[in-house]
Short mmCIF file of C-alpha atoms in Angstrom, two decimals:
data_model
loop_
_atom_site.label_atom_id
_atom_site.label_comp_id
_atom_site.label_asym_id
_atom_site.label_seq_id
_atom_site.Cartn_x
_atom_site.Cartn_y
_atom_site.Cartn_z
CA MET A 24 -59.97 -13.54 66.59
CA ARG A 25 -61.77 -12.90 69.87
CA THR A 26 -65.31 -14.10 69.80
CA ASP A 27 -66.39 -13.54 73.37
CA ILE A 28 -69.00 -10.87 73.91
CA GLY A 29 -67.54 -9.55 77.14
CA HIS A 30 -69.81 -6.58 77.67
CA ARG A 31 -71.76 -5.66 80.71
CA ARG A 32 -75.39 -5.12 79.91
CA ILE A 33 -76.51 -2.20 81.99
CA ARG A 34 -80.07 -2.04 83.23
CA SER A 35 -81.53 1.28 84.29
CA SER A 36 -81.35 0.32 87.96
CA GLU A 37 -77.66 -0.54 87.85
CA ARG A 38 -76.47 2.11 85.41
CA PRO A 39 -73.42 3.92 86.82
CA PRO A 40 -73.72 7.61 87.65
CA VAL A 41 -73.28 9.57 84.45
CA GLN A 42 -70.62 12.26 84.29
CA PHE A 43 -72.80 15.26 83.60
CA GLU A 44 -70.09 17.90 83.56
CA ASN A 45 -69.40 18.50 79.93
CA ARG A 46 -67.63 21.55 78.54
CA GLY A 47 -69.24 24.02 80.89
CA VAL A 48 -72.77 22.95 80.11
CA SER A 49 -74.47 20.99 82.80
CA VAL A 50 -77.31 18.61 82.03
CA SER A 51 -79.30 17.70 85.08
CA SER A 52 -79.01 14.09 86.19
CA SER A 53 -82.32 14.27 87.97
CA VAL A 54 -84.38 14.89 84.86
CA GLU A 55 -87.33 12.57 84.41
CA PRO A 56 -86.64 10.45 81.33
CA LEU A 57 -89.84 11.54 79.62
CA GLY A 58 -89.98 15.03 81.13
CA ARG A 59 -89.60 18.26 79.27
CA GLU A 60 -85.88 18.93 79.30
CA PRO A 61 -84.73 22.40 78.32
CA LEU A 62 -83.06 22.14 74.95
CA VAL A 63 -80.19 24.36 76.03
CA ARG A 64 -79.15 24.85 79.60
CA SER A 65 -76.00 26.93 79.67
CA VAL A 66 -74.05 28.01 82.74
CA ASP A 67 -75.07 31.59 81.98
CA SER A 68 -78.78 30.85 82.20
CA PRO A 69 -79.29 27.70 84.25
CA ALA A 70 -83.03 28.13 84.49
CA ILE A 71 -84.54 28.20 81.03
CA ASN A 72 -88.21 29.09 81.17
CA ASP A 73 -90.99 28.02 78.88
CA THR A 74 -90.71 31.11 76.71
CA HIS A 75 -87.01 30.59 76.09
CA GLN A 76 -87.67 26.91 75.44
CA ARG A 77 -90.39 27.79 72.90
CA LEU A 78 -87.98 30.16 71.17
CA LEU A 79 -85.26 27.50 70.98
CA GLU A 80 -87.58 24.86 69.56
CA SER A 81 -88.98 27.24 66.99
CA ALA A 82 -85.49 28.46 66.03
CA VAL A 83 -84.20 24.92 65.52
CA HIS A 84 -87.05 24.26 63.12
CA LEU A 85 -86.63 27.54 61.24
CA PHE A 86 -82.85 27.11 60.89
CA ALA A 87 -83.39 23.54 59.64
CA VAL A 88 -86.05 24.46 57.08
CA ARG A 89 -85.00 27.94 55.93
CA GLY A 90 -81.30 27.90 56.85
CA PHE A 91 -79.58 30.39 59.16
CA HIS A 92 -79.31 33.08 56.50
CA GLY A 93 -82.91 32.56 55.42
CA THR A 94 -84.27 33.02 58.95
CA GLY A 95 -84.92 36.64 59.92
CA ILE A 96 -85.39 38.16 63.36
CA ARG A 97 -89.06 38.60 62.52
CA ASP A 98 -89.39 34.90 61.65
CA LEU A 99 -87.86 33.98 65.01
CA ALA A 100 -90.13 36.35 66.91
CA ALA A 101 -93.24 35.14 65.06
CA GLY A 102 -92.24 31.49 65.48
CA ALA A 103 -92.03 31.88 69.26
CA ASN A 104 -94.96 34.29 69.45
CA LEU A 105 -92.75 37.05 70.90
CA SER A 106 -92.20 40.72 70.17
CA SER A 107 -88.79 41.66 68.77
CA ALA A 108 -87.91 43.38 72.06
CA THR A 109 -88.66 40.28 74.13
CA LEU A 110 -86.80 38.17 71.60
CA TYR A 111 -83.53 40.07 72.15
CA HIS A 112 -83.86 39.52 75.89
CA TYR A 113 -83.68 35.78 75.32
CA MET A 114 -81.39 35.29 72.39
CA GLY A 115 -78.68 37.93 72.26
CA THR A 116 -77.74 37.67 68.59
CA LYS A 117 -79.07 35.25 66.00
CA GLU A 118 -75.58 33.79 65.69
CA ARG A 119 -75.38 33.10 69.45
CA LEU A 120 -78.70 31.30 69.23
CA LEU A 121 -77.34 29.08 66.45
CA PHE A 122 -74.21 28.43 68.49
CA GLN A 123 -76.24 27.47 71.59
CA ILE A 124 -78.37 25.08 69.56
CA MET A 125 -75.35 23.37 68.04
CA GLN A 126 -73.44 23.24 71.32
CA ASP A 127 -76.40 21.64 73.04
CA ALA A 128 -76.90 19.04 70.31
CA LEU A 129 -73.21 18.09 70.39
CA ASP A 130 -73.10 18.09 74.21
CA ARG A 131 -75.82 15.46 74.26
CA LEU A 132 -74.10 13.33 71.61
CA LEU A 133 -70.80 13.55 73.52
CA LEU A 134 -72.43 12.68 76.81
CA ALA A 135 -74.22 9.70 75.27
CA ALA A 136 -70.98 8.50 73.63
CA ARG A 137 -69.20 8.67 77.02
CA VAL A 138 -71.93 6.67 78.71
CA ILE A 139 -71.85 4.06 75.94
CA GLU A 140 -68.07 3.80 76.25
CA SER A 141 -68.46 2.95 79.93
CA GLN A 142 -71.06 0.27 79.36
CA SER A 143 -69.22 -2.56 77.63
CA ASP A 144 -65.73 -4.00 77.35
CA ASP A 145 -66.57 -5.32 73.91
CA VAL A 146 -65.81 -2.72 71.26
CA ARG A 147 -68.36 -4.26 68.87
CA ILE A 148 -71.15 -3.78 71.39
CA ARG A 149 -70.02 -0.20 71.98
CA LEU A 150 -69.88 0.46 68.25
CA ALA A 151 -73.38 -0.96 67.85
CA GLY A 152 -74.46 1.30 70.74
CA LEU A 153 -72.97 4.38 69.04
CA VAL A 154 -74.78 3.50 65.80
CA ARG A 155 -78.10 2.90 67.56
CA MET A 156 -77.86 6.11 69.60
CA HIS A 157 -76.82 8.22 66.60
CA VAL A 158 -79.54 6.81 64.33
CA ILE A 159 -82.37 7.03 66.88
CA THR A 160 -81.55 10.62 67.83
CA HIS A 161 -81.10 11.65 64.20
CA ALA A 162 -84.56 10.24 63.45
CA LEU A 163 -86.23 11.82 66.48
CA ARG A 164 -84.26 15.08 66.46
CA ARG A 165 -84.13 15.67 62.72
CA ASP A 166 -84.12 19.45 62.81
CA ALA A 167 -81.33 19.86 65.36
CA SER A 168 -79.27 17.17 63.61
CA ASN A 169 -79.65 18.85 60.25
CA VAL A 170 -78.73 22.23 61.72
CA VAL A 171 -75.51 20.76 63.19
CA ASP A 172 -74.71 19.06 59.88
CA ASN A 173 -75.47 21.94 57.51
CA GLN A 174 -75.11 25.29 59.26
CA VAL A 175 -71.61 25.20 60.75
CA SER A 176 -70.33 27.61 58.11
CA ALA A 177 -72.81 30.24 59.34
CA LEU A 178 -71.03 30.52 62.71
CA GLU A 179 -68.53 33.24 63.58
CA PRO A 180 -64.91 31.96 63.36
CA ASP A 181 -64.38 31.51 67.13
CA ASP A 182 -67.69 29.74 67.63
CA ARG A 183 -67.10 27.65 64.54
CA MET A 184 -63.77 26.50 65.96
CA LEU A 185 -65.43 25.47 69.23
CA ILE A 186 -68.19 23.54 67.47
CA ILE A 187 -65.72 21.79 65.18
CA GLN A 188 -63.63 20.81 68.22
CA GLN A 189 -66.74 19.42 69.87
CA ARG A 190 -67.67 17.52 66.71
CA ASP A 191 -64.12 16.16 66.50
CA SER A 192 -64.36 14.99 70.13
CA TYR A 193 -67.55 13.14 69.32
CA GLU A 194 -66.10 11.60 66.17
CA LYS A 195 -63.08 10.47 68.21
CA PHE A 196 -65.31 8.00 70.06
CA TRP A 197 -66.10 6.47 66.68
CA ALA A 198 -62.48 6.60 65.51
CA ASP A 199 -61.27 4.94 68.73
CA ALA A 200 -63.89 2.21 68.51
CA ILE A 201 -62.99 1.46 64.88
CA ALA A 202 -59.26 1.45 65.69
CA GLU A 203 -59.77 -0.86 68.67
CA GLY A 204 -61.96 -3.19 66.60
CA VAL A 205 -59.37 -3.33 63.82
CA ALA A 206 -56.55 -3.95 66.33
CA ALA A 207 -58.57 -6.79 67.88
CA GLY A 208 -59.21 -8.32 64.47
CA PHE A 209 -62.99 -7.76 64.61
CA PHE A 210 -63.08 -5.15 61.85
CA THR A 211 -61.25 -5.06 58.52
CA VAL A 212 -61.28 -1.72 56.75
CA PRO A 213 -58.87 -0.44 54.11
CA ASP A 214 -58.89 3.13 55.51
CA GLN A 215 -60.16 3.72 59.04
CA SER A 216 -60.70 7.43 58.64
CA ALA A 217 -62.68 7.01 55.42
CA ALA A 218 -64.71 4.21 56.98
CA ARG A 219 -65.55 6.42 59.97
CA ILE A 220 -66.68 9.30 57.77
CA ALA A 221 -68.73 7.01 55.52
CA LEU A 222 -70.35 5.35 58.53
CA LEU A 223 -71.24 8.69 60.10
CA GLU A 224 -72.63 10.06 56.83
CA MET A 225 -74.73 6.93 56.43
CA CYS A 226 -76.10 7.23 59.99
CA SER A 227 -76.55 11.03 59.89
CA GLY A 228 -78.41 10.61 56.62
CA VAL A 229 -81.35 9.29 58.64
CA ALA A 230 -82.07 12.90 59.69
CA ARG A 231 -82.49 13.77 56.01
CA TRP A 232 -84.96 11.05 55.05
CA TYR A 233 -86.67 9.74 58.19
CA SER A 234 -90.44 10.17 58.35
CA VAL A 235 -92.80 9.20 61.16
CA ASP A 236 -95.11 7.94 58.41
CA GLY A 237 -92.39 5.72 56.99
CA ARG A 238 -92.09 1.97 56.73
CA HIS A 239 -89.78 1.54 59.74
CA SER A 240 -89.68 2.70 63.36
CA PRO A 241 -86.51 4.44 64.65
CA ASP A 242 -85.64 1.15 66.39
CA GLU A 243 -85.93 -0.86 63.20
CA ILE A 244 -83.86 1.72 61.32
CA ALA A 245 -81.25 1.51 64.07
CA ASP A 246 -81.20 -2.30 63.78
CA ILE A 247 -80.72 -2.09 60.03
CA HIS A 248 -77.89 0.40 60.44
CA VAL A 249 -76.13 -1.80 62.99
CA GLU A 250 -76.17 -4.61 60.43
CA LEU A 251 -74.98 -2.27 57.68
CA ALA A 252 -72.22 -0.99 59.99
CA ALA A 253 -71.21 -4.56 60.76
CA ALA A 254 -70.98 -5.32 57.05
CA LEU A 255 -69.12 -2.09 56.32
CA LEU A 256 -66.57 -2.56 59.10
CA ARG A 257 -65.94 -6.25 58.65
CA GLY A 258 -64.78 -5.23 55.21
CA CYS A 259 -63.84 -7.69 52.54
CA ASP A 260 -61.85 -10.77 53.41
CA GLY A 261 -59.66 -10.43 50.41
CA ARG A 262 -60.51 -7.64 48.05
CA PRO A 263 -63.17 -8.84 45.61
CA THR A 264 -62.08 -8.77 42.01
CA TRP A 265 -64.82 -6.37 40.95
CA THR A 266 -63.24 -3.55 42.95
CA GLU A 267 -59.85 -3.96 41.26
CA PRO A 268 -58.72 -1.02 39.06
CA GLU A 269 -58.34 -3.18 35.94
CA ASN A 270 -62.05 -3.89 36.10
CA HIS A 271 -63.12 -0.26 36.32
CA LEU A 272 -65.31 1.27 33.70
CA ASP A 273 -63.93 4.46 32.14
CA ILE A 274 -65.73 6.80 34.53
CA HIS A 275 -63.27 9.65 34.02
CA SER A 276 -64.22 10.15 30.38
CA LEU A 277 -67.89 9.76 31.21
CA VAL A 278 -67.79 12.40 33.93
CA GLU A 279 -65.67 14.77 31.88
CA GLU A 280 -68.09 14.50 28.98
CA ILE A 281 -71.38 14.84 30.86
CA TRP A 282 -70.34 17.34 33.52
CA ALA A 283 -67.82 19.13 31.31
CA ILE A 284 -65.29 19.11 34.12
CA ARG A 285 -61.71 18.02 34.35
CA VAL A 286 -61.23 15.01 36.64
CA PRO A 287 -57.69 15.23 38.05
CA ASP A 288 -55.60 12.13 37.37
CA GLY A 289 -54.12 9.80 39.92
CA LYS A 290 -53.10 10.65 43.44
CA ALA A 291 -53.86 13.76 45.46
CA ASN A 292 -51.12 16.34 45.75
CA ARG A 293 -49.65 15.28 49.08
CA ALA A 294 -47.58 18.46 49.22
CA VAL A 295 -50.75 20.48 49.84
CA LYS A 296 -51.31 19.00 53.26
CA MET B 3 -72.28 -17.90 42.75
CA ARG B 4 -71.19 -16.44 39.42
CA THR B 5 -67.61 -15.33 39.52
CA ASP B 6 -67.04 -14.32 35.91
CA ILE B 7 -66.49 -10.63 35.30
CA GLY B 8 -68.38 -10.47 32.06
CA HIS B 9 -68.27 -6.75 31.45
CA ARG B 10 -67.20 -4.93 28.39
CA ARG B 11 -64.56 -2.37 29.15
CA ILE B 12 -65.32 0.62 26.97
CA ARG B 13 -62.48 2.81 25.75
CA SER B 14 -63.21 6.34 24.54
CA SER B 15 -62.69 5.37 20.94
CA GLU B 16 -65.21 2.52 21.05
CA ARG B 17 -67.75 4.07 23.40
CA PRO B 18 -71.25 3.72 21.95
CA PRO B 19 -73.14 6.87 21.02
CA VAL B 20 -74.72 8.25 24.16
CA GLN B 21 -78.46 8.88 24.20
CA PHE B 22 -78.50 12.58 24.90
CA GLU B 23 -82.24 13.08 24.79
CA ASN B 24 -83.28 13.20 28.40
CA ARG B 25 -86.53 14.63 29.73
CA GLY B 26 -86.65 17.54 27.34
CA VAL B 27 -83.19 18.79 28.17
CA SER B 28 -80.61 18.19 25.52
CA VAL B 29 -76.96 17.95 26.37
CA SER B 30 -74.75 18.31 23.35
CA SER B 31 -72.84 15.21 22.32
CA SER B 32 -70.25 17.27 20.55
CA VAL B 33 -69.02 19.06 23.62
CA GLU B 34 -65.28 18.94 24.13
CA PRO B 35 -64.62 16.87 27.25
CA LEU B 36 -62.71 19.69 28.92
CA GLY B 37 -64.66 22.52 27.33
CA ARG B 38 -66.93 24.95 29.11
CA GLU B 39 -70.32 23.27 29.06
CA PRO B 40 -73.31 25.41 29.96
CA LEU B 41 -74.54 24.31 33.35
CA VAL B 42 -78.14 24.36 32.18
CA ARG B 43 -79.24 24.07 28.59
CA SER B 44 -82.98 23.87 28.47
CA VAL B 45 -85.15 23.55 25.38
CA ASP B 46 -86.45 27.05 26.06
CA SER B 47 -83.04 28.63 25.86
CA PRO B 48 -80.77 26.33 23.88
CA ALA B 49 -77.98 28.85 23.61
CA ILE B 50 -76.88 29.93 27.05
CA ASN B 51 -74.47 32.79 26.85
CA ASP B 52 -71.62 33.65 29.16
CA THR B 53 -73.72 36.01 31.25
CA HIS B 54 -76.39 33.42 31.90
CA GLN B 55 -73.69 30.86 32.64
CA ARG B 56 -72.05 33.26 35.13
CA LEU B 57 -75.41 33.78 36.83
CA LEU B 58 -76.03 30.03 37.10
CA GLU B 59 -72.61 29.30 38.57
CA SER B 60 -72.92 32.11 41.06
CA ALA B 61 -76.47 31.07 42.02
CA VAL B 62 -75.42 27.45 42.64
CA HIS B 63 -72.74 28.68 45.03
CA LEU B 64 -75.05 31.12 46.82
CA PHE B 65 -77.84 28.54 47.22
CA ALA B 66 -75.31 26.01 48.55
CA VAL B 67 -73.73 28.39 51.07
CA ARG B 68 -76.65 30.61 52.14
CA GLY B 69 -79.59 28.37 51.24
CA PHE B 70 -82.42 29.29 48.89
CA HIS B 71 -84.26 31.39 51.49
CA GLY B 72 -81.05 33.12 52.53
CA THR B 73 -80.18 34.20 48.99
CA GLY B 74 -81.77 37.47 47.92
CA ILE B 75 -82.27 38.89 44.46
CA ARG B 76 -79.58 41.44 45.25
CA ASP B 77 -77.14 38.66 46.20
CA LEU B 78 -77.82 36.93 42.88
CA ALA B 79 -77.36 40.15 40.91
CA ALA B 80 -74.16 41.06 42.76
CA GLY B 81 -72.79 37.52 42.44
CA ALA B 82 -73.18 37.60 38.67
CA ASN B 83 -72.23 41.28 38.37
CA LEU B 84 -75.63 42.15 36.89
CA SER B 85 -78.26 44.79 37.51
CA SER B 86 -81.58 43.60 38.92
CA ALA B 87 -83.29 44.38 35.60
CA THR B 88 -80.83 42.26 33.60
CA LEU B 89 -81.10 39.53 36.21
CA TYR B 90 -84.84 39.12 35.63
CA HIS B 91 -84.24 38.76 31.90
CA TYR B 92 -82.16 35.65 32.56
CA MET B 93 -83.74 33.97 35.52
CA GLY B 94 -87.50 34.52 35.62
CA THR B 95 -88.13 33.84 39.30
CA LYS B 96 -85.64 32.74 41.93
CA GLU B 97 -87.60 29.51 42.30
CA ARG B 98 -87.32 28.74 38.57
CA LEU B 99 -83.58 29.26 38.82
CA LEU B 100 -83.39 26.74 41.66
CA PHE B 101 -85.52 24.29 39.66
CA GLN B 102 -83.30 24.65 36.57
CA ILE B 103 -80.17 24.03 38.64
CA MET B 104 -81.61 20.91 40.23
CA GLN B 105 -83.05 19.60 36.98
CA ASP B 106 -79.70 20.01 35.26
CA ALA B 107 -77.80 18.27 38.07
CA LEU B 108 -80.21 15.33 38.03
CA ASP B 109 -80.26 15.16 34.21
CA ARG B 110 -76.52 14.65 34.20
CA LEU B 111 -76.66 11.98 36.91
CA LEU B 112 -79.45 10.15 35.03
CA LEU B 113 -77.58 10.33 31.75
CA ALA B 114 -74.40 9.02 33.36
CA ALA B 115 -76.32 6.17 35.05
CA ARG B 116 -77.83 5.19 31.68
CA VAL B 117 -74.44 5.13 30.02
CA ILE B 118 -72.98 3.04 32.85
CA GLU B 119 -75.87 0.60 32.58
CA SER B 120 -75.02 0.05 28.91
CA GLN B 121 -71.35 -0.56 29.55
CA SER B 122 -71.17 -3.89 31.36
CA ASP B 123 -73.12 -7.12 31.70
CA ASP B 124 -71.73 -7.59 35.20
CA VAL B 125 -73.92 -5.87 37.76
CA ARG B 126 -70.97 -5.54 40.18
CA ILE B 127 -68.97 -3.60 37.63
CA ARG B 128 -71.98 -1.36 36.94
CA LEU B 129 -72.53 -0.82 40.65
CA ALA B 130 -68.87 0.12 41.06
CA GLY B 131 -69.29 2.49 38.11
CA LEU B 132 -72.31 4.15 39.72
CA VAL B 133 -70.38 4.59 42.98
CA ARG B 134 -67.32 6.02 41.22
CA MET B 135 -69.39 8.40 39.09
CA HIS B 136 -71.50 9.59 42.04
CA VAL B 137 -68.49 10.11 44.33
CA ILE B 138 -66.31 11.88 41.75
CA THR B 139 -69.06 14.28 40.70
CA HIS B 140 -70.09 14.95 44.31
CA ALA B 141 -66.47 15.86 45.08
CA LEU B 142 -66.02 18.04 41.99
CA ARG B 143 -69.53 19.54 41.93
CA ARG B 144 -70.03 20.00 45.66
CA ASP B 145 -72.26 23.06 45.48
CA ALA B 146 -74.73 21.68 42.94
CA SER B 147 -74.83 18.34 44.76
CA ASN B 148 -75.55 20.00 48.10
CA VAL B 149 -78.28 22.15 46.54
CA VAL B 150 -79.98 19.03 45.14
CA ASP B 151 -79.66 17.27 48.50
CA ASN B 152 -80.77 20.11 50.78
CA GLN B 153 -83.02 22.56 48.95
CA VAL B 154 -85.78 20.36 47.49
CA SER B 155 -88.26 21.63 50.09
CA ALA B 156 -87.79 25.19 48.77
CA LEU B 157 -89.37 24.27 45.41
CA GLU B 158 -92.99 24.96 44.50
CA PRO B 159 -95.15 21.79 44.76
CA ASP B 160 -95.28 21.02 41.01
CA ASP B 161 -91.57 21.54 40.54
CA ARG B 162 -90.83 19.58 43.69
CA MET B 163 -92.81 16.65 42.34
CA LEU B 164 -90.86 16.72 39.06
CA ILE B 165 -87.50 16.84 40.85
CA ILE B 166 -88.48 14.03 43.20
CA GLN B 167 -89.58 11.93 40.20
CA GLN B 168 -86.23 12.62 38.57
CA ARG B 169 -84.37 11.70 41.77
CA ASP B 170 -86.43 8.51 42.04
CA SER B 171 -85.54 7.61 38.45
CA TYR B 172 -81.87 8.03 39.28
CA GLU B 173 -82.16 6.00 42.46
CA LYS B 174 -83.92 3.26 40.50
CA PHE B 175 -80.65 2.54 38.68
CA TRP B 176 -79.13 1.85 42.11
CA ALA B 177 -82.14 -0.14 43.28
CA ASP B 178 -82.12 -2.28 40.13
CA ALA B 179 -78.39 -2.94 40.41
CA ILE B 180 -78.73 -3.98 44.05
CA ALA B 181 -81.71 -6.21 43.28
CA GLU B 182 -79.91 -7.84 40.36
CA GLY B 183 -76.79 -8.38 42.49
CA VAL B 184 -78.85 -9.95 45.27
CA ALA B 185 -80.71 -12.17 42.81
CA ALA B 186 -77.40 -13.32 41.32
CA GLY B 187 -76.01 -14.10 44.76
CA PHE B 188 -73.30 -11.42 44.57
CA PHE B 189 -74.78 -9.19 47.28
CA THR B 190 -76.37 -10.10 50.61
CA VAL B 191 -78.31 -7.32 52.29
CA PRO B 192 -81.04 -7.64 54.91
CA ASP B 193 -83.11 -4.78 53.43
CA GLN B 194 -82.39 -3.66 49.85
CA SER B 195 -84.16 -0.33 50.17
CA ALA B 196 -82.34 0.58 53.38
CA ALA B 197 -79.02 -0.53 51.87
CA ARG B 198 -79.60 1.67 48.81
CA ILE B 199 -80.41 4.73 50.92
CA ALA B 200 -77.44 4.14 53.22
CA LEU B 201 -75.12 3.67 50.25
CA LEU B 202 -76.36 6.85 48.57
CA GLU B 203 -76.07 8.87 51.80
CA MET B 204 -72.53 7.59 52.25
CA CYS B 205 -71.57 8.52 48.68
CA SER B 206 -73.44 11.86 48.68
CA GLY B 207 -71.70 12.72 51.96
CA VAL B 208 -68.55 13.32 49.92
CA ALA B 209 -70.07 16.65 48.79
CA ARG B 210 -70.29 17.69 52.44
CA TRP B 211 -66.68 16.97 53.45
CA TYR B 212 -64.51 16.83 50.34
CA SER B 213 -61.73 19.39 50.13
CA VAL B 214 -59.23 19.93 47.33
CA ASP B 215 -56.62 20.34 50.09
CA GLY B 216 -57.53 16.97 51.61
CA ARG B 217 -55.56 13.77 51.93
CA HIS B 218 -57.16 12.00 48.98
CA SER B 219 -57.90 12.78 45.33
CA PRO B 220 -61.45 12.28 44.01
CA ASP B 221 -60.20 9.06 42.37
CA GLU B 222 -58.83 7.70 45.61
CA ILE B 223 -62.03 8.61 47.44
CA ALA B 224 -64.00 6.83 44.71
CA ASP B 225 -61.80 3.74 45.10
CA ILE B 226 -62.35 3.72 48.86
CA HIS B 227 -66.10 4.05 48.40
CA VAL B 228 -66.20 1.18 45.92
CA GLU B 229 -64.53 -1.00 48.55
CA LEU B 230 -66.91 0.26 51.25
CA ALA B 231 -69.87 -0.39 48.95
CA ALA B 232 -68.59 -3.88 48.28
CA ALA B 233 -68.36 -4.54 52.02
CA LEU B 234 -71.77 -2.99 52.66
CA LEU B 235 -73.53 -4.95 49.93
CA ARG B 236 -71.91 -8.29 50.56
CA GLY B 237 -73.53 -8.00 53.97
CA CYS B 238 -72.92 -10.48 56.72
CA ASP B 239 -72.57 -14.14 55.92
CA GLY B 240 -74.56 -15.14 58.91
CA ARG B 241 -75.53 -12.29 61.16
CA PRO B 242 -72.69 -11.66 63.62
CA THR B 243 -73.61 -12.15 67.24
CA TRP B 244 -72.81 -8.57 68.18
CA THR B 245 -75.71 -7.28 66.11
CA GLU B 246 -78.25 -9.55 67.86
CA PRO B 247 -80.91 -7.78 69.98
CA GLU B 248 -79.99 -9.65 73.15
CA ASN B 249 -76.56 -8.05 73.01
CA HIS B 250 -77.84 -4.50 72.68
CA LEU B 251 -76.98 -1.88 75.24
CA ASP B 252 -79.99 -0.09 76.72
CA ILE B 253 -79.90 2.79 74.25
CA HIS B 254 -83.57 3.67 74.69
CA SER B 255 -83.12 4.73 78.33
CA LEU B 256 -79.91 6.54 77.47
CA VAL B 257 -81.53 8.54 74.68
CA GLU B 258 -84.67 9.27 76.69
CA GLU B 259 -82.56 10.56 79.55
CA ILE B 260 -80.07 12.70 77.64
CA TRP B 261 -82.37 14.04 74.93
CA ALA B 262 -85.48 14.07 77.11
CA ILE B 263 -87.49 12.50 74.32
CA ARG B 264 -89.74 9.50 74.16
CA VAL B 265 -88.36 6.71 71.97
CA PRO B 266 -91.32 4.76 70.59
CA ASP B 267 -91.18 1.05 71.38
CA GLY B 268 -90.98 -1.77 68.90
CA LYS B 269 -92.28 -1.77 65.37
CA ALA B 270 -93.50 1.14 63.29
CA ASN B 271 -97.23 1.63 63.00
CA ARG B 272 -97.83 -0.11 59.70
CA ALA B 273 -101.35 1.26 59.55
CA VAL B 274 -99.98 4.74 58.95
CA LYS B 275 -98.69 3.88 55.53
#
């Protein structure tokens, strides 16, 4: 097992130029770190003004709290303090607005994942970086994260396909890191795909429960999740006896009785897929 | 470290009588395991007929897909093939319907957790039972699970408080199991509360991605999650070097640059809470 931590720690001053071209959406490389970055900056409208920005921020919040279907045109107009006529000038359709919001959120995640990939040769350090980035942004950008996680089904089919492709591209950074870590003997997981999904659900969950009034800062939550990810991915050296089938409780009967549902037996029907 | 698996494996024939009294909602103990159990059976309306049942099932689906705010009275009536007048007879207000659905879902989870607690002396076996039960029901009752997870904020304050109390009671079974496992030396987690939340998010995530056409059956997914839970809760025997702060990438600068947000430094403000 390799034990060297062969990563390059990148300080701000020596960070390599970031590749900012990303699926037709350009994010300025000259933005001040703490400046007010337009939430969405598409090729169609490179200069997003304050009004558009206000609309986008209000829409993200409304979609997160009331859902896409529960947010009316009047809600959007009122949220951004606009008339309906002005609103249409900025947003096209409500569905396009949702698409823009999701595309922007995923663009940023993809860009961050690419930068992280370039910053260390050690897959464990990169994995820890992915976890930290995902957790911190899901804590600080709760609304946008929840919209991406919960409202995909509200998109039109073509847009939905694009967003799912983008999400898959992002998840591939995680899949590749897990695969590389397993190949190098750093990680031990019974099912890489299931481990990736579980890890992402665990980290995305932060957007559902994080509160600024809570016990931990985003940094502390990120630290905790890196440790949990380490535990999850190192897996069990030898399957512990308490996970063996012969030690299971009879959960089938319990579930069938209390939920009055049929729990299918055994293996999935492989023929389906 | 104790290594004995001192649980009692309960077969259907020897299963102890279940305590079916649970927060004023009675679930019949004589229900046929595969029969058609009313989704909600409150003390106010002990006999739920087929029409009411159809309304509840349709409402769960509508709330899950369109959200509470995105589901109109006309949607509910159309979904259950009822007139608006008949609809009111069954549901009272839309908010009460949401409350009933959530209360029922949590009642079943609480009941199942109580039964599991009574079925083994070994906390690891009980924890595995909780994971299996939670995962299987979140796969097979996706809509209701997603409604409980995502629509709590749509409830009126009093109802919201009751549902949150109920959810806390359910989570206490998980908290107690983790605490007992840590005390017995079976589990090693840096932060029990964070581990519980992460574990529940991971297991609840199944309701967001499970598909009957997928690669795995609910049973297989439950097995995988028991193994992941085991890995997660056993924690790291000695914190691995790649999780140490001095090996972190500079994620703060990255996030501040790409998301144009300020990441607060260091610890949370303890004074807030």
